[in-house]
Short mmCIF file of C-alpha atoms in Angstrom, two decimals:
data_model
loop_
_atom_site.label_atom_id
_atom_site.label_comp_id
_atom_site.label_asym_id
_atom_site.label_seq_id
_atom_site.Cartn_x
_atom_site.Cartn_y
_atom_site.Cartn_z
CA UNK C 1 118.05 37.28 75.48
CA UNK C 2 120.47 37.34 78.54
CA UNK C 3 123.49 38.06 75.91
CA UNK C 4 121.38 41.29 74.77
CA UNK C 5 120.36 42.59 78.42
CA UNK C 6 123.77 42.51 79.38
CA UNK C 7 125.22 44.32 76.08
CA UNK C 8 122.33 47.31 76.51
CA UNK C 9 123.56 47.32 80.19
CA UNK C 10 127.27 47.92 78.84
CA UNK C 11 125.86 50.58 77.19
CA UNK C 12 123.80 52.42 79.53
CA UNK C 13 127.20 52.14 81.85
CA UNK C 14 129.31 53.56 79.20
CA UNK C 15 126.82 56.80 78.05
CA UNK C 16 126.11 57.40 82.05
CA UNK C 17 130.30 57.38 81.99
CA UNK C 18 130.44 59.85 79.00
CA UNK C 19 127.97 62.62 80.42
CA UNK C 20 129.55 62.22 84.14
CA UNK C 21 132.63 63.05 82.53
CA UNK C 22 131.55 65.87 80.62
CA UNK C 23 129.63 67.39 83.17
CA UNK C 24 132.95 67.26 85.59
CA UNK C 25 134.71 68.64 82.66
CA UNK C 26 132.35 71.45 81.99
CA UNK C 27 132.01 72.07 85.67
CA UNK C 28 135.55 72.71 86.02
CA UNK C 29 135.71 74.86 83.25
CA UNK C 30 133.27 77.21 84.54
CA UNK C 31 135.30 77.07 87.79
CA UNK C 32 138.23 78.09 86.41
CA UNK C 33 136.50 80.49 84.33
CA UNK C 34 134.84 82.41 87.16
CA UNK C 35 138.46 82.32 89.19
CA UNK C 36 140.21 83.57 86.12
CA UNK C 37 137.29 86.71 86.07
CA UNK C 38 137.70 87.33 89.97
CA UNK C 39 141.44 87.27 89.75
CA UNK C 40 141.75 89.78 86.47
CA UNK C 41 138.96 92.29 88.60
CA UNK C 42 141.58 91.86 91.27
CA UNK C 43 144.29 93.21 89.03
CA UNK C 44 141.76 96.04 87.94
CA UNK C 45 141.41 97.10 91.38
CA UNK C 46 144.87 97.04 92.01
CA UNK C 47 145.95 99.14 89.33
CA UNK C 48 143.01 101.52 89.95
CA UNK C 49 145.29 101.92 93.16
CA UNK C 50 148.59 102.21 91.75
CA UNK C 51 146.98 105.08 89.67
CA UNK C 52 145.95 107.68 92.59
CA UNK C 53 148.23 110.02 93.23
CA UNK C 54 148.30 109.34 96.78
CA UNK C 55 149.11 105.81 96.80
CA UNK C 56 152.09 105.00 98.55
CA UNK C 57 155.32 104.77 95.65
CA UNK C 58 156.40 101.80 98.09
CA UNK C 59 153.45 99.60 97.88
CA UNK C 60 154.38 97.95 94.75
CA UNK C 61 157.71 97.00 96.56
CA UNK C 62 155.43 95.81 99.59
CA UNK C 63 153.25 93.83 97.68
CA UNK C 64 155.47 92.33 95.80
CA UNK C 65 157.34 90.75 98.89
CA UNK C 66 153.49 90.02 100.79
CA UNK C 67 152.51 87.77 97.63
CA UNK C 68 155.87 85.94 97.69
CA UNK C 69 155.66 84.53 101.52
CA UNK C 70 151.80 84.72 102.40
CA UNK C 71 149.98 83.29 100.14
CA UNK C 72 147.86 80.55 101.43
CA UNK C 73 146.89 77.24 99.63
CA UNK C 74 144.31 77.76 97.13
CA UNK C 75 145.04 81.20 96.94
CA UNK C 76 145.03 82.66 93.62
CA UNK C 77 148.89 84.11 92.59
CA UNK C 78 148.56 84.61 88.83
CA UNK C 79 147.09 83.77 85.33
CA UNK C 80 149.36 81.81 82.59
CA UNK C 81 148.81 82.65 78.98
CA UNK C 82 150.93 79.92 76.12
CA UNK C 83 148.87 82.19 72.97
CA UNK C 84 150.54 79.36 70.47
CA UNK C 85 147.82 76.84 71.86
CA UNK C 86 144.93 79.20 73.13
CA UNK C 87 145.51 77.91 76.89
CA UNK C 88 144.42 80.62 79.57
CA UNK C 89 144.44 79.37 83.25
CA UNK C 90 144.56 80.17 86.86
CA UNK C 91 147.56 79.39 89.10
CA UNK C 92 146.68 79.15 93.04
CA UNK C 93 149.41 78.61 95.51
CA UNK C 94 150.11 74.83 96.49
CA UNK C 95 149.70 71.09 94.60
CA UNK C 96 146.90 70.32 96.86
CA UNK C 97 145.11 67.46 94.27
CA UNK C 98 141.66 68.67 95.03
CA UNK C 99 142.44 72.58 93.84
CA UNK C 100 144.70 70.82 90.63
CA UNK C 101 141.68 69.34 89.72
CA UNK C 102 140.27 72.73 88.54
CA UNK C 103 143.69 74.91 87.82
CA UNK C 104 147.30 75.31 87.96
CA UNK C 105 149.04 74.77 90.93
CA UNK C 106 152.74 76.83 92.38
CA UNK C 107 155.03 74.27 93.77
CA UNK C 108 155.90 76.10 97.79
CA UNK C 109 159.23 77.26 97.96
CA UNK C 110 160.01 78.03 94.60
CA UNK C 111 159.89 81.41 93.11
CA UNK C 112 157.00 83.55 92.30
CA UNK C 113 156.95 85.07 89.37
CA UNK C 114 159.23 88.08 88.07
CA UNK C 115 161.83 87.50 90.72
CA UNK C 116 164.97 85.14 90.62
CA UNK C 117 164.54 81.50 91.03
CA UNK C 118 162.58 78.80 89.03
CA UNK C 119 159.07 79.46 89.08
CA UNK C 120 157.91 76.03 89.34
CA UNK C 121 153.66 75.18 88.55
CA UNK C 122 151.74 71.85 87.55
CA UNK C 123 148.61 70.87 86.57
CA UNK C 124 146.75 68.13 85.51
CA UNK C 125 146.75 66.26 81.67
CA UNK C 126 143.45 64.77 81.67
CA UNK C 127 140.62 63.43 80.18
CA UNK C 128 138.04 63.99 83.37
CA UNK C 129 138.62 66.88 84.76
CA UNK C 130 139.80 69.96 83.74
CA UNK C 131 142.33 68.79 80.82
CA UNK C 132 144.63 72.55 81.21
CA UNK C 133 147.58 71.06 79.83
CA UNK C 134 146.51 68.69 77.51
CA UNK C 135 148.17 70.43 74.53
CA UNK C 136 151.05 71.39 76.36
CA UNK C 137 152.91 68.35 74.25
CA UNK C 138 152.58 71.09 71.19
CA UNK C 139 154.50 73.91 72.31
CA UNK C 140 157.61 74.93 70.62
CA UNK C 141 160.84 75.97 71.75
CA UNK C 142 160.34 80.07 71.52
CA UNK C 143 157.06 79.77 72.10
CA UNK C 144 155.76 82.71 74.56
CA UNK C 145 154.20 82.53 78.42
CA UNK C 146 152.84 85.60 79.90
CA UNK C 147 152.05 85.59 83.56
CA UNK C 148 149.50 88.08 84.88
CA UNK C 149 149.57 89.04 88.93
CA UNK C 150 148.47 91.28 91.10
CA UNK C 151 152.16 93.20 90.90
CA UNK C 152 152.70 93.33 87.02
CA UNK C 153 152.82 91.09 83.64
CA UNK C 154 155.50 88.87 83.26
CA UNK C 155 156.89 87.67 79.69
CA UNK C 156 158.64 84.03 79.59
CA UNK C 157 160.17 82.42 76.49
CA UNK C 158 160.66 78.68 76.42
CA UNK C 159 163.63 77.12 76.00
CA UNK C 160 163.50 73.53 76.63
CA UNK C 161 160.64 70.52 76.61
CA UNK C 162 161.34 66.70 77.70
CA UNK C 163 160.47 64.06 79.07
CA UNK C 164 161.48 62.67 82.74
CA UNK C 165 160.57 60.10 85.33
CA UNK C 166 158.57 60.91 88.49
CA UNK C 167 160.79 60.94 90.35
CA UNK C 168 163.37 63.78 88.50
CA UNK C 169 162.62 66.46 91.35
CA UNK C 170 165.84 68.23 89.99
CA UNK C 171 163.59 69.96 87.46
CA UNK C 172 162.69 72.31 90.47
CA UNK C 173 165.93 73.24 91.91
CA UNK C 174 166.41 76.85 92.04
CA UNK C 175 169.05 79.67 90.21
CA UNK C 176 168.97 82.79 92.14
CA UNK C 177 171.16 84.10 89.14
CA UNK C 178 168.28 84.25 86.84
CA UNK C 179 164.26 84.52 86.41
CA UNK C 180 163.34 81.37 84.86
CA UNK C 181 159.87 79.00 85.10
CA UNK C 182 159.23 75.42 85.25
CA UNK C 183 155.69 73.69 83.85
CA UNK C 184 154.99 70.03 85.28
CA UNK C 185 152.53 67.75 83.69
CA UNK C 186 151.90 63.93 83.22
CA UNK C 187 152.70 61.94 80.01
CA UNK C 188 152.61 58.96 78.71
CA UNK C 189 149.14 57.81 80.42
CA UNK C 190 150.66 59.19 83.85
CA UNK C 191 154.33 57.16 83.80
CA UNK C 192 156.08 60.02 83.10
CA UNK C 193 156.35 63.72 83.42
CA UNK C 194 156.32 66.54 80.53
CA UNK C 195 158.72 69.19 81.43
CA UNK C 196 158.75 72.50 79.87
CA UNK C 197 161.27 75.42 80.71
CA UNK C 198 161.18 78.92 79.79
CA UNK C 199 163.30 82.26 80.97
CA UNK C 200 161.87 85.43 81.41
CA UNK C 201 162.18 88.09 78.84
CA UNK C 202 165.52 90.57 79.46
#
């Protein structure tokens, strides 16, 4: 009798685990879903400005320079696109582990996107909250990123995915001589770290 009180209590504890899980999950999704909606109205409205005729030819220019050195954390900088394994995100400024629960984070001091430098971003591969690069593992070498911001659309190709410890920060260093992007993410049940590199379309 004891034996079978404690088995149904293993169970209860392992459905209320399930459908906490999948609520986070779901929650997040819809998180990122209504950033990813604020953020492309953003770009509407922007380019609703760039179109009148009276808009200042410089602001582009201006902009362009505000978004690279004021961005706050949590701010929202861009949207990724990988179309070869559906993934759509948002990328806010900072690794702050509350905000990579929910979407992609842009490592400070690195590049934003379109300029020269490594553009370096991470985000989470997991199984409670918001699992963004979870199939990250599948892309190919070739394989196409498009980054969306407020300034323009940005085309990367990828040209290299490994495998590194934690502690290979070299995967960030920066090459003013060309536009390239780095994507961080955990492997191997969090031991190591999936690297994938891509350089912007000429």
């Amino acid at each position: 009798m004891k034996r079978n009180i404690i088995s149904s209590l293993f169970i209860i504890i392992g459905l209320v685990l399930m459908v906490s899980s999948l609520g986070i999950r779901m929650y997040s999704k819809n998180k990122e879903a209504q950033l990813i909606k604020e953020f492309n109205n953003d770009i509407a409205l922007e380019n609703s400005k760039n179109d009148d005729k009276n808009h200042d030819k410089n602001y582009g220019k201006q902009k362009r320079k505000t978004i690279r050195y004021t961005n706050g954390d949590g701010d929202k900088i861009a949207i990724m696109e990988i179309p070869s394994i559906s993934l759509q995100s948002i990328i806010v400024e900072g690794t702050n582990m509350d905000d990579l629960r929910y979407y992609l984070g842009h490592f400070k001091d690195t590049a934003m996107p379109g300029i020269n430098g490594n553009f370096s971003i991470a985000g989470h591969s997991s199984t409670i909250y918001n699992e963004i690069l979870n199939e990250l593992y599948k892309v190919n070498i070739k394989d196409e990123i498009k980054i969306k911001t407020l300034t323009g659309e940005y085309d990367y190709i990828i040209t290299k995915k490994f495998v590194v410890e934690p502690s290979e920060i070299g995967v960030l260093d920066q090459d003013e001589n060309k536009k390239s992007m780095t994507i961080v993410t955990c492997t191997d049940k969090g031991k190591k770290r999936l690297i994938v590199k891509a350089e912007m379309k000429k």
